[in-house]
Structures are given as C-alpha cells and as structure tokens.
PDB file of C-alpha atoms and ligand atoms in Angstrom:
ATOM      1  CA  MET S 127     -41.529 -42.081 -60.829  1.00 45.00           C
ATOM      2  CA  GLY S 128     -40.826 -45.218 -58.682  1.00 46.00           C
ATOM      3  CA  ARG S 129     -40.702 -47.217 -61.918  1.00 52.00           C
ATOM      4  CA  TRP S 130     -37.126 -45.781 -62.502  1.00 50.00           C
ATOM      5  CA  GLY S 131     -36.079 -45.366 -59.039  1.00 45.00           C
ATOM      6  CA  ALA S 132     -32.591 -46.346 -57.811  1.00 44.00           C
ATOM      7  CA  GLY S 133     -32.391 -50.284 -57.465  1.00 45.00           C
ATOM      8  CA  GLY S 134     -35.771 -50.519 -59.124  1.00 49.00           C
ATOM      9  CA  GLY S 135     -36.470 -51.749 -62.631  1.00 54.00           C
ATOM     10  CA  GLU S 136     -33.389 -51.936 -65.014  1.00 64.00           C
ATOM     11  CA  GLN S 137     -35.498 -50.684 -67.983  1.00 80.00           C
ATOM     12  CA  GLN S 138     -33.830 -47.771 -69.650  1.00 88.00           C
ATOM     13  CA  LEU S 139     -35.688 -44.525 -69.636  1.00 94.00           C
ATOM     14  CA  THR S 140     -36.534 -43.082 -73.196  1.00 96.00           C
ATOM     15  CA  LEU S 141     -37.185 -39.712 -74.422  1.00 97.00           C
ATOM     16  CA  GLN S 142     -40.873 -40.860 -74.969  1.00 97.00           C
ATOM     17  CA  ASP S 143     -41.003 -41.740 -71.191  1.00 97.00           C
ATOM     18  CA  VAL S 144     -39.851 -38.116 -70.085  1.00 97.00           C
ATOM     19  CA  ALA S 145     -42.422 -36.509 -72.357  1.00 98.00           C
ATOM     20  CA  GLN S 146     -45.016 -38.707 -70.684  1.00 97.00           C
ATOM     21  CA  LEU S 147     -43.797 -37.579 -67.298  1.00 97.00           C
ATOM     22  CA  LEU S 148     -44.004 -33.936 -68.374  1.00 97.00           C
ATOM     23  CA  ARG S 149     -47.366 -34.058 -69.739  1.00 96.00           C
ATOM     24  CA  LYS S 150     -48.720 -35.861 -66.832  1.00 95.00           C
ATOM     25  CA  GLN S 151     -47.096 -33.330 -64.773  1.00 93.00           C
ATOM     26  CA  GLU S 152     -45.452 -36.274 -62.792  1.00 95.00           C
ATOM     27  CA  CYS S 153     -42.376 -34.073 -63.158  1.00 96.00           C
ATOM     28  CA  ARG S 154     -42.950 -30.532 -62.368  1.00 96.00           C
ATOM     29  CA  ARG S 155     -39.767 -29.018 -60.948  1.00 98.00           C
ATOM     30  CA  VAL S 156     -37.515 -28.964 -63.613  1.00 98.00           C
ATOM     31  CA  VAL S 157     -33.961 -27.825 -63.604  1.00 98.00           C
ATOM     32  CA  VAL S 158     -32.149 -27.098 -66.900  1.00 98.00           C
ATOM     33  CA  MET S 159     -28.430 -26.601 -67.363  1.00 97.00           C
ATOM     34  CA  ALA S 160     -27.632 -24.844 -70.725  1.00 97.00           C
ATOM     35  CA  GLY S 161     -24.436 -24.016 -72.503  1.00 94.00           C
ATOM     36  CA  ALA S 162     -23.005 -22.823 -75.706  1.00 92.00           C
ATOM     37  CA  GLY S 163     -24.823 -25.491 -77.814  1.00 94.00           C
ATOM     38  CA  ILE S 164     -28.227 -23.753 -77.347  1.00 96.00           C
ATOM     39  CA  SER S 165     -26.608 -20.468 -78.576  1.00 95.00           C
ATOM     40  CA  THR S 166     -24.862 -21.454 -81.738  1.00 93.00           C
ATOM     41  CA  PRO S 167     -27.998 -21.743 -83.637  1.00 95.00           C
ATOM     42  CA  SER S 168     -28.462 -18.070 -83.040  1.00 95.00           C
ATOM     43  CA  GLY S 169     -25.431 -17.365 -84.766  1.00 91.00           C
ATOM     44  CA  ILE S 170     -23.130 -16.914 -81.545  1.00 88.00           C
ATOM     45  CA  PRO S 171     -19.913 -18.418 -81.815  1.00 76.00           C
ATOM     46  CA  ASP S 172     -19.099 -21.282 -79.306  1.00 68.00           C
ATOM     47  CA  PHE S 173     -15.916 -19.707 -77.370  1.00 65.00           C
ATOM     48  CA  ARG S 174     -14.348 -23.091 -77.045  1.00 59.00           C
ATOM     49  CA  SER S 175     -14.808 -24.849 -80.408  1.00 57.00           C
ATOM     50  CA  PRO S 176     -11.761 -24.746 -82.680  1.00 54.00           C
ATOM     51  CA  GLY S 177     -12.080 -22.729 -85.921  1.00 56.00           C
ATOM     52  CA  SER S 178     -15.337 -20.598 -84.939  1.00 54.00           C
ATOM     53  CA  GLY S 179     -14.545 -19.830 -81.473  1.00 59.00           C
ATOM     54  CA  LEU S 180     -13.541 -16.559 -79.919  1.00 62.00           C
ATOM     55  CA  TYR S 181     -10.294 -17.877 -78.911  1.00 61.00           C
ATOM     56  CA  SER S 182      -9.572 -18.608 -82.734  1.00 62.00           C
ATOM     57  CA  ASN S 183     -10.218 -15.070 -83.598  1.00 64.00           C
ATOM     58  CA  LEU S 184      -7.995 -13.216 -81.561  1.00 65.00           C
ATOM     59  CA  GLU S 185      -6.593 -10.705 -84.151  1.00 67.00           C
ATOM     60  CA  GLN S 186      -9.923  -8.650 -83.961  1.00 72.00           C
ATOM     61  CA  TYR S 187      -9.636  -8.407 -80.143  1.00 76.00           C
ATOM     62  CA  ASP S 188      -5.961  -7.335 -80.319  1.00 77.00           C
ATOM     63  CA  ILE S 189      -5.215  -9.537 -77.230  1.00 82.00           C
ATOM     64  CA  PRO S 190      -1.805 -11.358 -76.156  1.00 84.00           C
ATOM     65  CA  TYR S 191      -3.442 -14.618 -75.304  1.00 82.00           C
ATOM     66  CA  PRO S 192      -7.220 -15.566 -75.258  1.00 80.00           C
ATOM     67  CA  GLU S 193      -7.723 -15.599 -71.689  1.00 83.00           C
ATOM     68  CA  ALA S 194      -6.689 -12.072 -71.360  1.00 88.00           C
ATOM     69  CA  ILE S 195     -10.121 -10.976 -72.432  1.00 88.00           C
ATOM     70  CA  PHE S 196     -11.669 -12.351 -69.328  1.00 90.00           C
ATOM     71  CA  GLU S 197      -8.794 -11.179 -67.068  1.00 93.00           C
ATOM     72  CA  LEU S 198      -9.351  -8.436 -64.566  1.00 93.00           C
ATOM     73  CA  MET S 199      -5.671  -7.669 -64.085  1.00 92.00           C
ATOM     74  CA  TYR S 200      -5.596  -7.172 -68.103  1.00 93.00           C
ATOM     75  CA  PHE S 201      -8.918  -5.279 -68.062  1.00 95.00           C
ATOM     76  CA  CYS S 202      -7.542  -2.923 -65.598  1.00 93.00           C
ATOM     77  CA  VAL S 203      -4.927  -1.997 -67.833  1.00 93.00           C
ATOM     78  CA  ASN S 204      -6.840  -2.461 -71.334  1.00 94.00           C
ATOM     79  CA  PRO S 205     -10.513  -2.899 -71.101  1.00 95.00           C
ATOM     80  CA  LYS S 206     -10.858  -2.193 -74.792  1.00 93.00           C
ATOM     81  CA  PRO S 207     -10.853  -5.715 -76.161  1.00 91.00           C
ATOM     82  CA  PHE S 208     -13.400  -6.854 -73.606  1.00 93.00           C
ATOM     83  CA  PHE S 209     -15.714  -4.124 -74.915  1.00 94.00           C
ATOM     84  CA  THR S 210     -15.193  -5.193 -78.451  1.00 90.00           C
ATOM     85  CA  LEU S 211     -16.702  -8.463 -77.172  1.00 88.00           C
ATOM     86  CA  ALA S 212     -19.301  -6.626 -75.284  1.00 92.00           C
ATOM     87  CA  LYS S 213     -20.381  -4.683 -78.471  1.00 91.00           C
ATOM     88  CA  GLU S 214     -20.751  -7.998 -80.248  1.00 86.00           C
ATOM     89  CA  LEU S 215     -22.726  -9.676 -77.495  1.00 87.00           C
ATOM     90  CA  TYR S 216     -24.845  -6.790 -76.086  1.00 89.00           C
ATOM     91  CA  PRO S 217     -28.383  -7.733 -75.840  1.00 87.00           C
ATOM     92  CA  GLY S 218     -30.357  -7.067 -79.107  1.00 87.00           C
ATOM     93  CA  ASN S 219     -27.792  -8.077 -81.495  1.00 89.00           C
ATOM     94  CA  TYR S 220     -28.835 -11.766 -81.712  1.00 94.00           C
ATOM     95  CA  ARG S 221     -32.289 -13.316 -81.390  1.00 96.00           C
ATOM     96  CA  PRO S 222     -33.257 -16.466 -79.152  1.00 98.00           C
ATOM     97  CA  ASN S 223     -33.800 -19.770 -81.318  1.00 98.00           C
ATOM     98  CA  TYR S 224     -36.362 -22.835 -80.914  1.00 98.00           C
ATOM     99  CA  ALA S 225     -34.203 -24.204 -77.839  1.00 98.00           C
ATOM    100  CA  HIS S 226     -34.414 -20.937 -75.703  1.00 98.00           C
ATOM    101  CA  TYR S 227     -38.194 -20.648 -76.679  1.00 98.00           C
ATOM    102  CA  PHE S 228     -38.688 -24.347 -75.463  1.00 98.00           C
ATOM    103  CA  LEU S 229     -37.296 -23.360 -72.111  1.00 98.00           C
ATOM    104  CA  ARG S 230     -39.566 -20.394 -71.979  1.00 98.00           C
ATOM    105  CA  LEU S 231     -42.868 -22.790 -72.628  1.00 98.00           C
ATOM    106  CA  LEU S 232     -41.640 -24.962 -69.964  1.00 98.00           C
ATOM    107  CA  HIS S 233     -41.705 -21.779 -67.661  1.00 98.00           C
ATOM    108  CA  ASP S 234     -44.907 -20.878 -69.225  1.00 98.00           C
ATOM    109  CA  LYS S 235     -46.581 -24.010 -68.274  1.00 97.00           C
ATOM    110  CA  GLY S 236     -45.258 -23.712 -64.468  1.00 97.00           C
ATOM    111  CA  LEU S 237     -42.835 -26.501 -64.868  1.00 98.00           C
ATOM    112  CA  LEU S 238     -39.367 -24.545 -64.806  1.00 98.00           C
ATOM    113  CA  LEU S 239     -37.795 -24.620 -61.156  1.00 98.00           C
ATOM    114  CA  ARG S 240     -34.596 -23.038 -62.652  1.00 98.00           C
ATOM    115  CA  LEU S 241     -32.597 -22.630 -65.624  1.00 98.00           C
ATOM    116  CA  TYR S 242     -28.731 -22.495 -65.076  1.00 97.00           C
ATOM    117  CA  THR S 243     -26.793 -21.032 -67.963  1.00 96.00           C
ATOM    118  CA  GLN S 244     -23.250 -20.900 -68.878  1.00 93.00           C
ATOM    119  CA  ASN S 245     -23.970 -18.229 -71.629  1.00 94.00           C
ATOM    120  CA  ILE S 246     -23.482 -14.470 -71.525  1.00 93.00           C
ATOM    121  CA  ASP S 247     -25.695 -13.599 -74.470  1.00 94.00           C
ATOM    122  CA  GLY S 248     -28.714 -12.892 -72.536  1.00 95.00           C
ATOM    123  CA  LEU S 249     -30.938 -14.960 -74.812  1.00 97.00           C
ATOM    124  CA  GLU S 250     -32.759 -16.392 -72.096  1.00 98.00           C
ATOM    125  CA  ARG S 251     -34.023 -13.269 -70.915  1.00 97.00           C
ATOM    126  CA  ALA S 252     -34.551 -12.255 -74.603  1.00 96.00           C
ATOM    127  CA  ALA S 253     -36.805 -15.151 -74.933  1.00 97.00           C
ATOM    128  CA  GLY S 254     -38.929 -13.958 -72.014  1.00 97.00           C
ATOM    129  CA  ILE S 255     -37.676 -16.121 -69.112  1.00 98.00           C
ATOM    130  CA  PRO S 256     -37.778 -13.977 -66.140  1.00 98.00           C
ATOM    131  CA  PRO S 257     -34.438 -13.263 -64.350  1.00 96.00           C
ATOM    132  CA  ASP S 258     -35.678 -14.966 -60.885  1.00 97.00           C
ATOM    133  CA  LYS S 259     -35.864 -18.254 -63.027  1.00 98.00           C
ATOM    134  CA  LEU S 260     -32.355 -17.787 -64.109  1.00 98.00           C
ATOM    135  CA  VAL S 261     -28.915 -18.413 -62.783  1.00 97.00           C
ATOM    136  CA  GLU S 262     -26.504 -16.856 -65.234  1.00 96.00           C
ATOM    137  CA  ALA S 263     -23.535 -18.709 -63.826  1.00 94.00           C
ATOM    138  CA  HIS S 264     -21.056 -16.655 -65.854  1.00 93.00           C
ATOM    139  CA  GLY S 265     -22.724 -13.336 -65.434  1.00 95.00           C
ATOM    140  CA  THR S 266     -24.790 -11.144 -67.547  1.00 95.00           C
ATOM    141  CA  PHE S 267     -24.602  -7.725 -69.586  1.00 95.00           C
ATOM    142  CA  ALA S 268     -28.088  -6.908 -68.005  1.00 95.00           C
ATOM    143  CA  THR S 269     -26.439  -5.150 -65.274  1.00 96.00           C
ATOM    144  CA  ALA S 270     -22.804  -3.571 -64.692  1.00 97.00           C
ATOM    145  CA  THR S 271     -20.807  -2.384 -61.691  1.00 97.00           C
ATOM    146  CA  CYS S 272     -18.344   0.523 -61.447  1.00 97.00           C
ATOM    147  CA  THR S 273     -14.734  -1.123 -60.762  1.00 96.00           C
ATOM    148  CA  VAL S 274     -13.958   1.608 -58.330  1.00 96.00           C
ATOM    149  CA  CYS S 275     -16.772   2.711 -56.364  1.00 98.00           C
ATOM    150  CA  ARG S 276     -18.954  -0.514 -56.912  1.00 97.00           C
ATOM    151  CA  ARG S 277     -22.155   1.367 -57.806  1.00 98.00           C
ATOM    152  CA  LYS S 278     -24.545  -0.637 -59.800  1.00 97.00           C
ATOM    153  CA  PHE S 279     -26.029   0.393 -63.336  1.00 98.00           C
ATOM    154  CA  PRO S 280     -28.664  -1.140 -65.580  1.00 97.00           C
ATOM    155  CA  GLY S 281     -26.754  -2.657 -68.805  1.00 96.00           C
ATOM    156  CA  GLU S 282     -28.864  -0.370 -70.700  1.00 95.00           C
ATOM    157  CA  ASP S 283     -27.127   2.708 -69.318  1.00 97.00           C
ATOM    158  CA  LEU S 284     -24.105   1.615 -71.088  1.00 96.00           C
ATOM    159  CA  ARG S 285     -25.513   0.783 -74.441  1.00 95.00           C
ATOM    160  CA  GLY S 286     -24.557   4.093 -76.085  1.00 96.00           C
ATOM    161  CA  ASP S 287     -20.917   3.968 -74.947  1.00 97.00           C
ATOM    162  CA  VAL S 288     -20.453   0.136 -75.833  1.00 96.00           C
ATOM    163  CA  MET S 289     -22.110   0.698 -79.276  1.00 96.00           C
ATOM    164  CA  ALA S 290     -19.992   3.600 -80.064  1.00 96.00           C
ATOM    165  CA  GLY S 291     -16.764   1.723 -79.123  1.00 93.00           C
ATOM    166  CA  ARG S 292     -16.129   3.866 -75.987  1.00 96.00           C
ATOM    167  CA  VAL S 293     -15.222   2.552 -72.490  1.00 97.00           C
ATOM    168  CA  PRO S 294     -18.123   3.266 -70.063  1.00 98.00           C
ATOM    169  CA  CYS S 295     -17.251   5.384 -67.271  1.00 97.00           C
ATOM    170  CA  CYS S 296     -18.951   5.980 -63.969  1.00 98.00           C
ATOM    171  CA  PRO S 297     -20.839   9.463 -63.785  1.00 97.00           C
ATOM    172  CA  VAL S 298     -19.981   9.795 -59.984  1.00 97.00           C
ATOM    173  CA  CYS S 299     -16.204   8.726 -59.793  1.00 98.00           C
ATOM    174  CA  THR S 300     -15.008   8.248 -63.410  1.00 97.00           C
ATOM    175  CA  GLY S 301     -14.086   4.769 -62.826  1.00 97.00           C
ATOM    176  CA  VAL S 302     -14.470   2.061 -65.558  1.00 97.00           C
ATOM    177  CA  ILE S 303     -17.822   0.489 -65.435  1.00 98.00           C
ATOM    178  CA  LYS S 304     -17.763  -3.146 -66.141  1.00 97.00           C
ATOM    179  CA  PRO S 305     -20.797  -5.560 -67.108  1.00 97.00           C
ATOM    180  CA  ASP S 306     -21.523  -8.011 -64.649  1.00 96.00           C
ATOM    181  CA  ILE S 307     -19.700 -10.806 -66.575  1.00 95.00           C
ATOM    182  CA  VAL S 308     -17.793 -13.299 -64.366  1.00 94.00           C
ATOM    183  CA  PHE S 309     -14.137 -12.905 -65.054  1.00 94.00           C
ATOM    184  CA  PHE S 310     -11.408 -15.667 -64.274  1.00 89.00           C
ATOM    185  CA  GLY S 311     -10.865 -15.503 -60.633  1.00 84.00           C
ATOM    186  CA  GLU S 312     -13.959 -13.732 -59.743  1.00 91.00           C
ATOM    187  CA  GLU S 313     -16.712 -15.197 -57.525  1.00 90.00           C
ATOM    188  CA  LEU S 314     -19.657 -16.626 -59.232  1.00 91.00           C
ATOM    189  CA  PRO S 315     -22.815 -14.754 -58.850  1.00 92.00           C
ATOM    190  CA  GLN S 316     -24.759 -15.004 -55.568  1.00 93.00           C
ATOM    191  CA  ARG S 317     -27.469 -16.602 -57.472  1.00 94.00           C
ATOM    192  CA  PHE S 318     -25.343 -19.516 -58.247  1.00 94.00           C
ATOM    193  CA  PHE S 319     -25.857 -20.733 -54.741  1.00 94.00           C
ATOM    194  CA  LEU S 320     -29.411 -21.657 -55.381  1.00 95.00           C
ATOM    195  CA  HIS S 321     -28.190 -24.954 -56.516  1.00 93.00           C
ATOM    196  CA  VAL S 322     -27.973 -26.046 -52.942  1.00 92.00           C
ATOM    197  CA  THR S 323     -31.783 -26.089 -52.810  1.00 95.00           C
ATOM    198  CA  ASP S 324     -32.589 -26.572 -56.480  1.00 97.00           C
ATOM    199  CA  PHE S 325     -30.828 -29.613 -57.464  1.00 97.00           C
ATOM    200  CA  PRO S 326     -32.027 -31.798 -54.428  1.00 96.00           C
ATOM    201  CA  THR S 327     -35.565 -30.842 -55.162  1.00 97.00           C
ATOM    202  CA  ALA S 328     -35.542 -31.216 -58.874  1.00 98.00           C
ATOM    203  CA  ASP S 329     -37.538 -33.887 -60.304  1.00 97.00           C
ATOM    204  CA  LEU S 330     -36.195 -33.704 -63.591  1.00 98.00           C
ATOM    205  CA  LEU S 331     -33.042 -32.334 -65.091  1.00 98.00           C
ATOM    206  CA  PHE S 332     -32.324 -31.238 -68.785  1.00 98.00           C
ATOM    207  CA  VAL S 333     -28.569 -30.664 -69.669  1.00 97.00           C
ATOM    208  CA  ILE S 334     -28.605 -28.985 -73.047  1.00 97.00           C
ATOM    209  CA  GLY S 335     -25.875 -27.908 -75.535  1.00 96.00           C
ATOM    210  CA  THR S 336     -23.068 -28.025 -72.731  1.00 92.00           C
ATOM    211  CA  SER S 337     -19.941 -30.077 -73.010  1.00 86.00           C
ATOM    212  CA  LEU S 338     -20.018 -30.086 -68.936  1.00 88.00           C
ATOM    213  CA  GLU S 339     -16.243 -29.092 -68.910  1.00 84.00           C
ATOM    214  CA  VAL S 340     -16.345 -26.147 -66.703  1.00 80.00           C
ATOM    215  CA  GLU S 341     -16.469 -26.379 -63.023  1.00 81.00           C
ATOM    216  CA  PRO S 342     -18.218 -25.879 -60.697  1.00 82.00           C
ATOM    217  CA  PHE S 343     -21.016 -25.898 -63.238  1.00 79.00           C
ATOM    218  CA  ALA S 344     -20.094 -29.211 -64.498  1.00 82.00           C
ATOM    219  CA  SER S 345     -20.519 -31.172 -61.301  1.00 87.00           C
ATOM    220  CA  LEU S 346     -24.160 -29.917 -60.807  1.00 92.00           C
ATOM    221  CA  ALA S 347     -25.349 -32.682 -63.105  1.00 92.00           C
ATOM    222  CA  GLY S 348     -24.641 -35.091 -60.435  1.00 91.00           C
ATOM    223  CA  ALA S 349     -26.317 -33.182 -57.687  1.00 94.00           C
ATOM    224  CA  VAL S 350     -29.910 -34.386 -58.701  1.00 95.00           C
ATOM    225  CA  ARG S 351     -31.342 -37.396 -56.249  1.00 95.00           C
ATOM    226  CA  SER S 352     -30.512 -40.664 -57.859  1.00 92.00           C
ATOM    227  CA  PRO S 353     -34.212 -41.584 -58.946  1.00 94.00           C
ATOM    228  CA  VAL S 354     -34.392 -38.262 -61.032  1.00 96.00           C
ATOM    229  CA  PRO S 355     -34.423 -38.592 -64.633  1.00 97.00           C
ATOM    230  CA  ARG S 356     -31.643 -36.750 -66.569  1.00 97.00           C
ATOM    231  CA  VAL S 357     -32.061 -35.865 -70.187  1.00 97.00           C
ATOM    232  CA  LEU S 358     -28.888 -34.834 -72.320  1.00 97.00           C
ATOM    233  CA  ILE S 359     -29.640 -33.048 -75.628  1.00 98.00           C
ATOM    234  CA  ASN S 360     -26.407 -32.290 -77.085  1.00 97.00           C
ATOM    235  CA  ARG S 361     -24.018 -32.985 -79.934  1.00 95.00           C
ATOM    236  CA  ASP S 362     -22.082 -35.693 -78.041  1.00 93.00           C
ATOM    237  CA  LEU S 363     -22.177 -37.821 -74.891  1.00 93.00           C
ATOM    238  CA  VAL S 364     -20.608 -35.697 -72.134  1.00 91.00           C
ATOM    239  CA  GLY S 365     -19.748 -35.737 -68.538  1.00 88.00           C
ATOM    240  CA  PRO S 366     -21.582 -38.179 -66.328  1.00 87.00           C
ATOM    241  CA  PHE S 367     -23.707 -39.449 -69.116  1.00 90.00           C
ATOM    242  CA  ALA S 368     -20.653 -40.729 -70.741  1.00 87.00           C
ATOM    243  CA  TRP S 369     -18.825 -42.029 -67.697  1.00 84.00           C
ATOM    244  CA  ARG S 370     -21.393 -42.914 -65.068  1.00 81.00           C
ATOM    245  CA  GLN S 371     -24.843 -43.270 -66.854  1.00 85.00           C
ATOM    246  CA  ARG S 372     -27.822 -44.063 -64.777  1.00 89.00           C
ATOM    247  CA  HIS S 373     -30.714 -46.104 -66.032  1.00 89.00           C
ATOM    248  CA  ASN S 374     -32.833 -43.223 -65.771  1.00 94.00           C
ATOM    249  CA  ASP S 375     -30.552 -41.136 -67.991  1.00 96.00           C
ATOM    250  CA  VAL S 376     -31.935 -40.303 -71.666  1.00 97.00           C
ATOM    251  CA  ALA S 377     -29.340 -39.052 -74.276  1.00 96.00           C
ATOM    252  CA  GLN S 378     -30.651 -37.545 -77.306  1.00 97.00           C
ATOM    253  CA  LEU S 379     -27.679 -36.919 -79.313  1.00 97.00           C
ATOM    254  CA  GLY S 380     -26.839 -34.821 -82.789  1.00 97.00           C
ATOM    255  CA  ASP S 381     -28.063 -31.464 -83.399  1.00 97.00           C
ATOM    256  CA  VAL S 382     -29.487 -29.682 -80.339  1.00 97.00           C
ATOM    257  CA  VAL S 383     -32.352 -27.834 -82.075  1.00 98.00           C
ATOM    258  CA  ARG S 384     -33.404 -31.177 -83.658  1.00 98.00           C
ATOM    259  CA  GLY S 385     -33.493 -32.903 -80.530  1.00 98.00           C
ATOM    260  CA  VAL S 386     -35.300 -30.251 -78.839  1.00 98.00           C
ATOM    261  CA  GLU S 387     -38.084 -30.372 -81.785  1.00 98.00           C
ATOM    262  CA  ARG S 388     -38.352 -34.108 -81.271  1.00 98.00           C
ATOM    263  CA  LEU S 389     -39.025 -33.641 -77.519  1.00 98.00           C
ATOM    264  CA  VAL S 390     -41.634 -30.969 -78.408  1.00 98.00           C
ATOM    265  CA  GLU S 391     -43.279 -33.357 -80.815  1.00 98.00           C
ATOM    266  CA  LEU S 392     -43.361 -35.880 -78.250  1.00 98.00           C
ATOM    267  CA  LEU S 393     -44.738 -33.474 -76.053  1.00 98.00           C
ATOM    268  CA  GLY S 394     -47.395 -32.720 -78.342  1.00 98.00           C
ATOM    269  CA  TRP S 395     -46.598 -28.870 -78.080  1.00 98.00           C
ATOM    270  CA  THR S 396     -45.525 -28.286 -81.390  1.00 98.00           C
ATOM    271  CA  GLY S 397     -48.382 -25.787 -82.110  1.00 98.00           C
ATOM    272  CA  GLU S 398     -48.090 -23.932 -78.937  1.00 98.00           C
ATOM    273  CA  MET S 399     -44.151 -23.463 -79.757  1.00 98.00           C
ATOM    274  CA  ARG S 400     -45.180 -22.267 -83.229  1.00 98.00           C
ATOM    275  CA  ALA S 401     -47.631 -19.773 -81.663  1.00 98.00           C
ATOM    276  CA  LEU S 402     -45.088 -18.660 -78.961  1.00 98.00           C
ATOM    277  CA  ILE S 403     -42.228 -18.092 -81.553  1.00 98.00           C
ATOM    278  CA  GLN S 404     -44.510 -16.010 -83.881  1.00 98.00           C
ATOM    279  CA  ARG S 405     -45.654 -13.764 -80.944  1.00 97.00           C
ATOM    280  CA  GLU S 406     -42.082 -13.243 -79.583  1.00 97.00           C
ATOM    281  CA  GLU S 407     -40.496 -12.702 -83.081  1.00 96.00           C
ATOM    282  CA  ALA S 408     -43.194 -10.096 -83.927  1.00 96.00           C
ATOM    283  CA  LYS S 409     -42.256  -8.263 -80.585  1.00 94.00           C
ATOM    284  CA  LEU S 410     -38.448  -8.429 -81.617  1.00 93.00           C
ATOM    285  CA  ASP S 411     -39.438  -7.025 -85.084  1.00 93.00           C
ATOM    286  CA  ALA S 412     -41.470  -4.262 -83.594  1.00 92.00           C
ATOM    287  CA  LYS S 413     -38.401  -3.359 -81.274  1.00 87.00           C
ATOM    288  CA  ASP S 414     -35.810  -3.228 -84.227  1.00 84.00           C
ATOM    289  CA  ASN S 415     -38.198  -1.032 -86.303  1.00 80.00           C
TER     290      ASN S 415
HETATM  291 ZN1   ZN K 262     -17.626   4.786 -59.575  1.00 65.33          ZN
END
C-alpha cells in the first residue's frame, strides 16, 4: 500500500487499483459504510429524498410533522404511525439486491471487517451477513425492548401484531414493546463504539450509497488512517470526497448498483456473484412459499 502512502506518490488511485489490492489480499480488513442508496434498488424509499421519501408521504402515517415518527415523546402518546412504518419495513417484505450480496461476498471471502449501515430495513442480515459483522447504527427490527420493564424480545415475537396492525404489548407488564430502532435523542447502539478500533485498523474503506450527512456516522469516513484507500460508490460526490479529497480516494459516481457491478467485474467475481445470488434467491423463494 506504500505506493499510495501519505506524502508518497501523487498518482491518483483508481477502482482498478482497488480491485487489484483486494484480489492480492493486500487489503483484507475492509470497513464498509452504507446508506439508503444501497436499499433504494430493493424498492425501499429513501427517507430523505424529495418526492419518494417517507417525509413526502406523511398522509398515510397520520403524523403532525415528519420527525414525529421517530420521536419517543410522540411514540408514547401515539405509537400507531411508527408501527405503520414497521409493518412496511418488517424483515421479509423486501429483498436484498446486488449491492447487499457484494458485501456478503466480501464477508464470505474473509475480507469484511465490519459493515456500518444507516439502514433499518435489515437487508444486510437478509443477505446473510452475520450480526457480529454488522453495526446497525440506526438500530434494527430484529430485536425489540419493552418501553416499561426493558425486557428484550426477538423481533419475530412481534411479527403477528405488527402485520395485523396491532401495537405489540409486553406479556409481562403490558407496556408497549418498541423495536430497537434508534429514535431521535436516543443513544446509538453499543456496537456503534466498535468504530473506535475498526476504523484505525481498517486497510480499505468503502462508502456506498450514503450522502454522509447524518452525524456521528458521517465523520467516520475521516477516521481511517491517511494511507488507507477510500472508495465512494454513490450517485454524487459527497462528504470528504467532495471537500477534502485524498489522492488515494476513488469515486465511482452514478447508479450504485452499476458502480458495484463495475467493481465486481474488475475483481473477476462476476460468476461467483451470480451463483451466490441464485442460491440466496432460491432460499428466499422457498421461505415465501
Ligand atoms: Zn414489559
């Protein structure tokens, strides 16, 4: 990696170079930061994009203002709108896409140190990436907690109620059970603090499908050591890639899935990807039937 070290050669790194580093296993501690852009190809609305986002479709949720849906105070008074969203996003409704399966393949090859995701759709788990490789920075529907007695429940225990449009209640104390999605003002999951060791020890960073606008998630892109290549696969140039670019930064702009496909081609993993997706889709088909 010395070629691209800080203060080293000035030559700009390319996606091809990054593919080479992965193929030769010169990079094998890959940290990935992912956002809504990897899930929109699965049909999940980007919460923040005008027109298609959650915030533009308030009527169906019957909330006074957009943020209310993730506010604890509001939830205590009226949990229904949040559970309308939960029903929509509950694991099983949507399927992972090419981008998720690329991350799964990185894991299968032993190259994924950690995947930090801002998404709450659970598609990383659905793609077969084990929870210990994940930091779901904005929480998950896979687990839930009673808002009164703090008992923990698997998300599956709530499925019946959520799908039937009922607010799930604790069998012990009758308090409302809230999926472990991070609401405004709530602390990030404990696992988020893995970043303290993950980022300084990473040897490659992928930033995929995120506008890098939400803190503290956004600042993490600057937390890898300066000689470490950073690869942005995104519609637009964002965050430090726009305002403090390093010569070992690579930006693959445009359609996210197309960008990932291009990388997979350069890696020579196209066949493996096809086989993996076929296998996983067959599993999901069997589940649905
Ligand atoms: Zn309880």
